[in-house]
Amino acid sequence: MYTLHFYAATHGDDLRRRMDEAVKQGIPVFVSECGATEATGDGRIDERSEQQWIDLMEQHQISWVCWAAGDKDESSAMLLPTAKDGGPWPDGVISPYGRLVKGLLRKYNP
């Protein structure tokens, strides 16, 4: 088993090629941490690169888990710092990244 972590605004074609090659060699792959931001957990959200990752994972039927369902003041947090600890979490406390992830989960997990 090969576990992979990527952050779309930092990790691009080189890492995607490595994942693709592992799959072609018959190695099972699980993306156990991923995000659309930079590897720092902050910075820009790269929706284009994120979609390239999603497309490749869907092509190879690779399961993936996004980072992070938290409310830290950084772009990779799915909730805004104003979110209540135990929820509920209405749309007004979901971050831009959280909205992106919510859309992806709905699209690929109907």
mmCIF file of N, CA and C in Angstrom:
data_model
loop_
_atom_site.group_PDB
_atom_site.id
_atom_site.type_symbol
_atom_site.label_atom_id
_atom_site.label_comp_id
_atom_site.label_asym_id
_atom_site.label_seq_id
_atom_site.Cartn_x
_atom_site.Cartn_y
_atom_site.Cartn_z
ATOM 1 N N MET A 1 0.849 -1.178 0.000
ATOM 2 C CA MET A 1 0.000 0.000 0.000
ATOM 3 C C MET A 1 0.885 1.228 0.000
ATOM 4 N N TYR A 2 0.529 2.172 -0.830
ATOM 5 C CA TYR A 2 1.219 3.449 -0.911
ATOM 6 C C TYR A 2 0.242 4.520 -0.443
ATOM 7 N N THR A 3 0.594 5.226 0.614
ATOM 8 C CA THR A 3 -0.241 6.341 1.048
ATOM 9 C C THR A 3 0.393 7.626 0.553
ATOM 10 N N LEU A 4 -0.441 8.535 0.125
ATOM 11 C CA LEU A 4 0.041 9.752 -0.490
ATOM 12 C C LEU A 4 -0.637 10.955 0.158
ATOM 13 N N HIS A 5 0.124 11.991 0.358
ATOM 14 C CA HIS A 5 -0.397 13.279 0.814
ATOM 15 C C HIS A 5 -0.080 14.288 -0.276
ATOM 16 N N PHE A 6 -1.055 15.120 -0.609
ATOM 17 C CA PHE A 6 -0.765 16.213 -1.540
ATOM 18 C C PHE A 6 -1.528 17.455 -1.131
ATOM 19 N N TYR A 7 -0.943 18.577 -1.505
ATOM 20 C CA TYR A 7 -1.598 19.881 -1.392
ATOM 21 C C TYR A 7 -1.515 20.507 -2.769
ATOM 22 N N ALA A 8 -2.681 20.703 -3.385
ATOM 23 C CA ALA A 8 -2.768 21.034 -4.802
ATOM 24 C C ALA A 8 -2.014 22.291 -5.207
ATOM 25 N N ALA A 9 -1.919 23.286 -4.336
ATOM 26 C CA ALA A 9 -1.215 24.520 -4.695
ATOM 27 C C ALA A 9 0.302 24.354 -4.628
ATOM 28 N N THR A 10 0.776 23.236 -4.086
ATOM 29 C CA THR A 10 2.213 22.964 -3.994
ATOM 30 C C THR A 10 2.622 21.763 -4.850
ATOM 31 N N HIS A 11 1.861 20.698 -4.783
ATOM 32 C CA HIS A 11 2.215 19.437 -5.445
ATOM 33 C C HIS A 11 1.414 19.280 -6.732
ATOM 34 N N GLY A 12 2.120 19.177 -7.832
ATOM 35 C CA GLY A 12 1.443 19.130 -9.129
ATOM 36 C C GLY A 12 1.785 17.891 -9.935
ATOM 37 N N ASP A 13 2.134 18.145 -11.197
ATOM 38 C CA ASP A 13 2.302 17.061 -12.162
ATOM 39 C C ASP A 13 3.335 16.015 -11.754
ATOM 40 N N ASP A 14 4.456 16.411 -11.145
ATOM 41 C CA ASP A 14 5.473 15.428 -10.765
ATOM 42 C C ASP A 14 4.906 14.384 -9.809
ATOM 43 N N LEU A 15 4.203 14.814 -8.785
ATOM 44 C CA LEU A 15 3.641 13.876 -7.820
ATOM 45 C C LEU A 15 2.470 13.105 -8.423
ATOM 46 N N ARG A 16 1.686 13.755 -9.280
ATOM 47 C CA ARG A 16 0.600 13.035 -9.957
ATOM 48 C C ARG A 16 1.159 11.918 -10.821
ATOM 49 N N ARG A 17 2.283 12.163 -11.509
ATOM 50 C CA ARG A 17 2.917 11.121 -12.328
ATOM 51 C C ARG A 17 3.402 9.960 -11.452
ATOM 52 N N ARG A 18 3.940 10.284 -10.291
ATOM 53 C CA ARG A 18 4.409 9.227 -9.377
ATOM 54 C C ARG A 18 3.243 8.364 -8.909
ATOM 55 N N MET A 19 2.120 8.996 -8.593
ATOM 56 C CA MET A 19 0.945 8.234 -8.178
ATOM 57 C C MET A 19 0.438 7.376 -9.336
ATOM 58 N N ASP A 20 0.372 7.950 -10.510
ATOM 59 C CA ASP A 20 -0.090 7.223 -11.693
ATOM 60 C C ASP A 20 0.802 6.012 -11.958
ATOM 61 N N GLU A 21 2.100 6.189 -11.833
ATOM 62 C CA GLU A 21 3.049 5.089 -12.057
ATOM 63 C C GLU A 21 2.865 3.991 -11.010
ATOM 64 N N ALA A 22 2.664 4.356 -9.766
ATOM 65 C CA ALA A 22 2.436 3.353 -8.714
ATOM 66 C C ALA A 22 1.209 2.513 -9.036
ATOM 67 N N VAL A 23 0.135 3.177 -9.465
ATOM 68 C CA VAL A 23 -1.094 2.446 -9.814
ATOM 69 C C VAL A 23 -0.827 1.508 -10.988
ATOM 70 N N LYS A 24 -0.123 1.990 -11.991
ATOM 71 C CA LYS A 24 0.179 1.170 -13.176
ATOM 72 C C LYS A 24 1.031 -0.041 -12.820
ATOM 73 N N GLN A 25 1.810 0.060 -11.733
ATOM 74 C CA GLN A 25 2.624 -1.071 -11.275
ATOM 75 C C GLN A 25 1.828 -2.012 -10.368
ATOM 76 N N GLY A 26 0.553 -1.712 -10.162
ATOM 77 C CA GLY A 26 -0.296 -2.570 -9.357
ATOM 78 C C GLY A 26 -0.231 -2.302 -7.864
ATOM 79 N N ILE A 27 0.353 -1.180 -7.477
ATOM 80 C CA ILE A 27 0.466 -0.838 -6.058
ATOM 81 C C ILE A 27 -0.832 -0.154 -5.613
ATOM 82 N N PRO A 28 -1.485 -0.659 -4.563
ATOM 83 C CA PRO A 28 -2.685 0.024 -4.062
ATOM 84 C C PRO A 28 -2.307 1.391 -3.483
ATOM 85 N N VAL A 29 -3.119 2.387 -3.759
ATOM 86 C CA VAL A 29 -2.855 3.755 -3.311
ATOM 87 C C VAL A 29 -4.063 4.272 -2.538
ATOM 88 N N PHE A 30 -3.792 4.968 -1.451
ATOM 89 C CA PHE A 30 -4.820 5.670 -0.685
ATOM 90 C C PHE A 30 -4.290 7.062 -0.381
ATOM 91 N N VAL A 31 -5.054 8.090 -0.722
ATOM 92 C CA VAL A 31 -4.663 9.459 -0.426
ATOM 93 C C VAL A 31 -5.229 9.783 0.952
ATOM 94 N N SER A 32 -4.349 9.709 1.943
ATOM 95 C CA SER A 32 -4.772 9.824 3.340
ATOM 96 C C SER A 32 -4.756 11.260 3.867
ATOM 97 N N GLU A 33 -4.346 12.186 3.042
ATOM 98 C CA GLU A 33 -4.401 13.609 3.401
ATOM 99 C C GLU A 33 -4.242 14.414 2.132
ATOM 100 N N CYS A 34 -5.171 15.325 1.894
ATOM 101 C CA CYS A 34 -5.035 16.180 0.727
ATOM 102 C C CYS A 34 -5.762 17.489 0.950
ATOM 103 N N GLY A 35 -5.400 18.456 0.141
ATOM 104 C CA GLY A 35 -6.039 19.751 0.223
ATOM 105 C C GLY A 35 -5.761 20.569 -1.016
ATOM 106 N N ALA A 36 -6.528 21.607 -1.200
ATOM 107 C CA ALA A 36 -6.388 22.468 -2.370
ATOM 108 C C ALA A 36 -5.432 23.626 -2.127
ATOM 109 N N THR A 37 -4.909 23.732 -0.908
ATOM 110 C CA THR A 37 -4.056 24.860 -0.534
ATOM 111 C C THR A 37 -2.580 24.534 -0.754
ATOM 112 N N GLU A 38 -1.736 25.400 -0.218
ATOM 113 C CA GLU A 38 -0.299 25.140 -0.217
ATOM 114 C C GLU A 38 0.015 24.143 0.896
ATOM 115 N N ALA A 39 1.160 23.500 0.824
ATOM 116 C CA ALA A 39 1.540 22.470 1.799
ATOM 117 C C ALA A 39 1.644 23.003 3.226
ATOM 118 N N THR A 40 1.757 24.295 3.380
ATOM 119 C CA THR A 40 1.798 24.886 4.721
ATOM 120 C C THR A 40 0.445 24.807 5.417
ATOM 121 N N GLY A 41 -0.603 24.506 4.650
ATOM 122 C CA GLY A 41 -1.960 24.529 5.186
ATOM 123 C C GLY A 41 -2.614 25.879 5.004
ATOM 124 N N ASP A 42 -1.873 26.816 4.485
ATOM 125 C CA ASP A 42 -2.380 28.160 4.293
ATOM 126 C C ASP A 42 -2.095 28.582 2.852
ATOM 127 N N GLY A 43 -2.274 29.842 2.556
ATOM 128 C CA GLY A 43 -1.976 30.335 1.213
ATOM 129 C C GLY A 43 -3.141 30.156 0.258
ATOM 130 N N ARG A 44 -2.814 30.187 -1.010
ATOM 131 C CA ARG A 44 -3.858 30.191 -2.029
ATOM 132 C C ARG A 44 -4.537 28.826 -2.159
ATOM 133 N N ILE A 45 -5.766 28.856 -2.630
ATOM 134 C CA ILE A 45 -6.525 27.652 -2.946
ATOM 135 C C ILE A 45 -6.438 27.471 -4.454
ATOM 136 N N ASP A 46 -5.893 26.339 -4.893
ATOM 137 C CA ASP A 46 -5.700 26.062 -6.317
ATOM 138 C C ASP A 46 -6.762 25.066 -6.781
ATOM 139 N N GLU A 47 -7.918 25.585 -7.165
ATOM 140 C CA GLU A 47 -9.032 24.723 -7.563
ATOM 141 C C GLU A 47 -8.724 23.936 -8.838
ATOM 142 N N ARG A 48 -7.969 24.528 -9.751
ATOM 143 C CA ARG A 48 -7.627 23.839 -11.006
ATOM 144 C C ARG A 48 -6.777 22.607 -10.745
ATOM 145 N N SER A 49 -5.721 22.765 -9.950
ATOM 146 C CA SER A 49 -4.866 21.629 -9.626
ATOM 147 C C SER A 49 -5.625 20.599 -8.788
ATOM 148 N N GLU A 50 -6.470 21.070 -7.864
ATOM 149 C CA GLU A 50 -7.293 20.160 -7.058
ATOM 150 C C GLU A 50 -8.159 19.292 -7.968
ATOM 151 N N GLN A 51 -8.767 19.897 -8.982
ATOM 152 C CA GLN A 51 -9.611 19.124 -9.892
ATOM 153 C C GLN A 51 -8.785 18.116 -10.685
ATOM 154 N N GLN A 52 -7.563 18.473 -11.061
ATOM 155 C CA GLN A 52 -6.688 17.511 -11.755
ATOM 156 C C GLN A 52 -6.412 16.310 -10.855
ATOM 157 N N TRP A 53 -6.165 16.566 -9.572
ATOM 158 C CA TRP A 53 -5.971 15.474 -8.619
ATOM 159 C C TRP A 53 -7.225 14.613 -8.517
ATOM 160 N N ILE A 54 -8.370 15.248 -8.356
ATOM 161 C CA ILE A 54 -9.630 14.515 -8.223
ATOM 162 C C ILE A 54 -9.876 13.666 -9.468
ATOM 163 N N ASP A 55 -9.667 14.249 -10.642
ATOM 164 C CA ASP A 55 -9.869 13.500 -11.884
ATOM 165 C C ASP A 55 -8.992 12.252 -11.939
ATOM 166 N N LEU A 56 -7.728 12.391 -11.551
ATOM 167 C CA LEU A 56 -6.811 11.249 -11.571
ATOM 168 C C LEU A 56 -7.217 10.205 -10.536
ATOM 169 N N MET A 57 -7.611 10.658 -9.342
ATOM 170 C CA MET A 57 -8.029 9.694 -8.316
ATOM 171 C C MET A 57 -9.306 8.981 -8.747
ATOM 172 N N GLU A 58 -10.231 9.694 -9.349
ATOM 173 C CA GLU A 58 -11.455 9.068 -9.842
ATOM 174 C C GLU A 58 -11.140 8.068 -10.954
ATOM 175 N N GLN A 59 -10.238 8.436 -11.851
ATOM 176 C CA GLN A 59 -9.840 7.550 -12.949
ATOM 177 C C GLN A 59 -9.320 6.215 -12.414
ATOM 178 N N HIS A 60 -8.541 6.277 -11.336
ATOM 179 C CA HIS A 60 -7.940 5.065 -10.767
ATOM 180 C C HIS A 60 -8.734 4.506 -9.584
ATOM 181 N N GLN A 61 -9.885 5.087 -9.289
ATOM 182 C CA GLN A 61 -10.739 4.662 -8.175
ATOM 183 C C GLN A 61 -9.963 4.645 -6.853
ATOM 184 N N ILE A 62 -9.260 5.755 -6.599
ATOM 185 C CA ILE A 62 -8.469 5.927 -5.387
ATOM 186 C C ILE A 62 -9.288 6.714 -4.375
ATOM 187 N N SER A 63 -9.385 6.209 -3.166
ATOM 188 C CA SER A 63 -10.091 6.905 -2.094
ATOM 189 C C SER A 63 -9.217 8.030 -1.550
ATOM 190 N N TRP A 64 -9.884 9.095 -1.057
ATOM 191 C CA TRP A 64 -9.147 10.266 -0.576
ATOM 192 C C TRP A 64 -9.858 10.902 0.601
ATOM 193 N N VAL A 65 -9.042 11.525 1.457
ATOM 194 C CA VAL A 65 -9.534 12.220 2.641
ATOM 195 C C VAL A 65 -8.937 13.631 2.628
ATOM 196 N N CYS A 66 -9.788 14.635 2.808
ATOM 197 C CA CYS A 66 -9.325 16.029 2.803
ATOM 198 C C CYS A 66 -8.904 16.475 4.192
ATOM 199 N N TRP A 67 -8.047 17.457 4.223
ATOM 200 C CA TRP A 67 -7.557 18.093 5.442
ATOM 201 C C TRP A 67 -8.103 19.499 5.448
ATOM 202 N N ALA A 68 -8.611 20.084 6.426
ATOM 203 C CA ALA A 68 -8.848 19.645 7.774
ATOM 204 C C ALA A 68 -10.218 20.170 8.192
ATOM 205 N N ALA A 69 -10.940 19.366 8.908
ATOM 206 C CA ALA A 69 -12.255 19.791 9.404
ATOM 207 C C ALA A 69 -12.057 20.558 10.701
ATOM 208 N N GLY A 70 -11.418 21.684 10.596
ATOM 209 C CA GLY A 70 -11.133 22.509 11.761
ATOM 210 C C GLY A 70 -11.522 23.948 11.501
ATOM 211 N N ASP A 71 -11.294 24.794 12.504
ATOM 212 C CA ASP A 71 -11.652 26.208 12.369
ATOM 213 C C ASP A 71 -10.448 27.126 12.582
ATOM 214 N N LYS A 72 -9.260 26.589 12.340
ATOM 215 C CA LYS A 72 -8.041 27.388 12.465
ATOM 216 C C LYS A 72 -8.070 28.518 11.436
ATOM 217 N N ASP A 73 -7.455 29.603 11.726
ATOM 218 C CA ASP A 73 -7.452 30.744 10.819
ATOM 219 C C ASP A 73 -6.409 30.539 9.723
ATOM 220 N N GLU A 74 -6.698 29.574 8.840
ATOM 221 C CA GLU A 74 -5.846 29.317 7.678
ATOM 222 C C GLU A 74 -6.718 28.786 6.549
ATOM 223 N N SER A 75 -6.218 28.859 5.333
ATOM 224 C CA SER A 75 -7.054 28.544 4.178
ATOM 225 C C SER A 75 -7.423 27.069 4.055
ATOM 226 N N SER A 76 -6.711 26.146 4.709
ATOM 227 C CA SER A 76 -7.060 24.728 4.597
ATOM 228 C C SER A 76 -8.117 24.281 5.603
ATOM 229 N N ALA A 77 -8.492 25.144 6.528
ATOM 230 C CA ALA A 77 -9.549 24.800 7.485
ATOM 231 C C ALA A 77 -10.898 24.872 6.777
ATOM 232 N N MET A 78 -11.748 23.904 7.043
ATOM 233 C CA MET A 78 -13.051 23.867 6.382
ATOM 234 C C MET A 78 -14.080 24.768 7.046
ATOM 235 N N LEU A 79 -13.804 25.155 8.284
ATOM 236 C CA LEU A 79 -14.722 26.020 9.014
ATOM 237 C C LEU A 79 -14.045 27.343 9.339
ATOM 238 N N LEU A 80 -14.831 28.389 9.454
ATOM 239 C CA LEU A 80 -14.310 29.679 9.875
ATOM 240 C C LEU A 80 -14.106 29.683 11.388
ATOM 241 N N PRO A 81 -13.220 30.520 11.903
ATOM 242 C CA PRO A 81 -12.980 30.571 13.347
ATOM 243 C C PRO A 81 -14.241 30.867 14.175
ATOM 244 N N THR A 82 -15.279 31.384 13.557
ATOM 245 C CA THR A 82 -16.527 31.680 14.273
ATOM 246 C C THR A 82 -17.427 30.451 14.444
ATOM 247 N N ALA A 83 -17.051 29.317 13.889
ATOM 248 C CA ALA A 83 -17.871 28.101 13.982
ATOM 249 C C ALA A 83 -17.903 27.584 15.417
ATOM 250 N N LYS A 84 -19.053 27.101 15.846
ATOM 251 C CA LYS A 84 -19.194 26.524 17.180
ATOM 252 C C LYS A 84 -18.565 25.138 17.197
ATOM 253 N N ASP A 85 -17.954 24.785 18.320
ATOM 254 C CA ASP A 85 -17.243 23.510 18.427
ATOM 255 C C ASP A 85 -18.080 22.295 18.020
ATOM 256 N N GLY A 86 -19.281 22.204 18.515
ATOM 257 C CA GLY A 86 -20.081 21.008 18.263
ATOM 258 C C GLY A 86 -21.092 21.136 17.153
ATOM 259 N N GLY A 87 -21.012 22.209 16.374
ATOM 260 C CA GLY A 87 -21.990 22.416 15.325
ATOM 261 C C GLY A 87 -23.287 22.937 15.911
ATOM 262 N N PRO A 88 -24.332 23.060 15.170
ATOM 263 C CA PRO A 88 -24.348 22.822 13.732
ATOM 264 C C PRO A 88 -23.542 23.887 12.979
ATOM 265 N N TRP A 89 -23.201 23.569 11.749
ATOM 266 C CA TRP A 89 -22.374 24.452 10.952
ATOM 267 C C TRP A 89 -23.130 24.907 9.706
ATOM 268 N N PRO A 90 -23.877 25.991 9.838
ATOM 269 C CA PRO A 90 -24.592 26.518 8.665
ATOM 270 C C PRO A 90 -23.594 27.064 7.643
ATOM 271 N N ASP A 91 -24.068 27.289 6.447
ATOM 272 C CA ASP A 91 -23.188 27.756 5.365
ATOM 273 C C ASP A 91 -22.374 28.982 5.734
ATOM 274 N N GLY A 92 -22.887 29.835 6.619
ATOM 275 C CA GLY A 92 -22.182 31.054 6.990
ATOM 276 C C GLY A 92 -20.888 30.845 7.748
ATOM 277 N N VAL A 93 -20.643 29.641 8.287
ATOM 278 C CA VAL A 93 -19.393 29.372 9.000
ATOM 279 C C VAL A 93 -18.505 28.384 8.249
ATOM 280 N N ILE A 94 -18.904 28.040 7.036
ATOM 281 C CA ILE A 94 -18.080 27.161 6.206
ATOM 282 C C ILE A 94 -17.153 28.039 5.369
ATOM 283 N N SER A 95 -15.868 27.719 5.405
ATOM 284 C CA SER A 95 -14.851 28.513 4.701
ATOM 285 C C SER A 95 -14.937 28.286 3.189
ATOM 286 N N PRO A 96 -14.240 29.107 2.406
ATOM 287 C CA PRO A 96 -14.185 28.859 0.958
ATOM 288 C C PRO A 96 -13.675 27.447 0.641
ATOM 289 N N TYR A 97 -12.645 27.003 1.353
ATOM 290 C CA TYR A 97 -12.153 25.642 1.129
ATOM 291 C C TYR A 97 -13.204 24.613 1.532
ATOM 292 N N GLY A 98 -13.894 24.855 2.629
ATOM 293 C CA GLY A 98 -14.952 23.953 3.067
ATOM 294 C C GLY A 98 -16.064 23.834 2.038
ATOM 295 N N ARG A 99 -16.416 24.956 1.409
ATOM 296 C CA ARG A 99 -17.434 24.925 0.356
ATOM 297 C C ARG A 99 -16.941 24.117 -0.848
ATOM 298 N N LEU A 100 -15.654 24.263 -1.185
ATOM 299 C CA LEU A 100 -15.080 23.478 -2.281
ATOM 300 C C LEU A 100 -15.168 21.989 -1.962
ATOM 301 N N VAL A 101 -14.753 21.599 -0.767
ATOM 302 C CA VAL A 101 -14.779 20.187 -0.369
ATOM 303 C C VAL A 101 -16.210 19.666 -0.323
ATOM 304 N N LYS A 102 -17.099 20.443 0.228
ATOM 305 C CA LYS A 102 -18.513 20.043 0.296
ATOM 306 C C LYS A 102 -19.047 19.761 -1.114
ATOM 307 N N GLY A 103 -18.714 20.622 -2.053
ATOM 308 C CA GLY A 103 -19.140 20.419 -3.441
ATOM 309 C C GLY A 103 -18.537 19.162 -4.045
ATOM 310 N N LEU A 104 -17.246 18.927 -3.792
ATOM 311 C CA LEU A 104 -16.599 17.719 -4.320
ATOM 312 C C LEU A 104 -17.209 16.459 -3.735
ATOM 313 N N LEU A 105 -17.448 16.472 -2.424
ATOM 314 C CA LEU A 105 -18.039 15.287 -1.791
ATOM 315 C C LEU A 105 -19.430 15.002 -2.350
ATOM 316 N N ARG A 106 -20.208 16.040 -2.563
ATOM 317 C CA ARG A 106 -21.550 15.846 -3.130
ATOM 318 C C ARG A 106 -21.467 15.356 -4.573
ATOM 319 N N LYS A 107 -20.510 15.879 -5.321
ATOM 320 C CA LYS A 107 -20.379 15.493 -6.735
ATOM 321 C C LYS A 107 -19.917 14.048 -6.897
ATOM 322 N N TYR A 108 -18.942 13.632 -6.098
ATOM 323 C CA TYR A 108 -18.334 12.322 -6.290
ATOM 324 C C TYR A 108 -18.861 11.242 -5.354
ATOM 325 N N ASN A 109 -19.750 11.603 -4.455
ATOM 326 C CA ASN A 109 -20.347 10.640 -3.529
ATOM 327 C C ASN A 109 -21.859 10.875 -3.473
ATOM 328 N N PRO A 110 -22.544 10.691 -4.605
ATOM 329 C CA PRO A 110 -23.985 10.986 -4.632
ATOM 330 C C PRO A 110 -24.793 10.068 -3.736
#
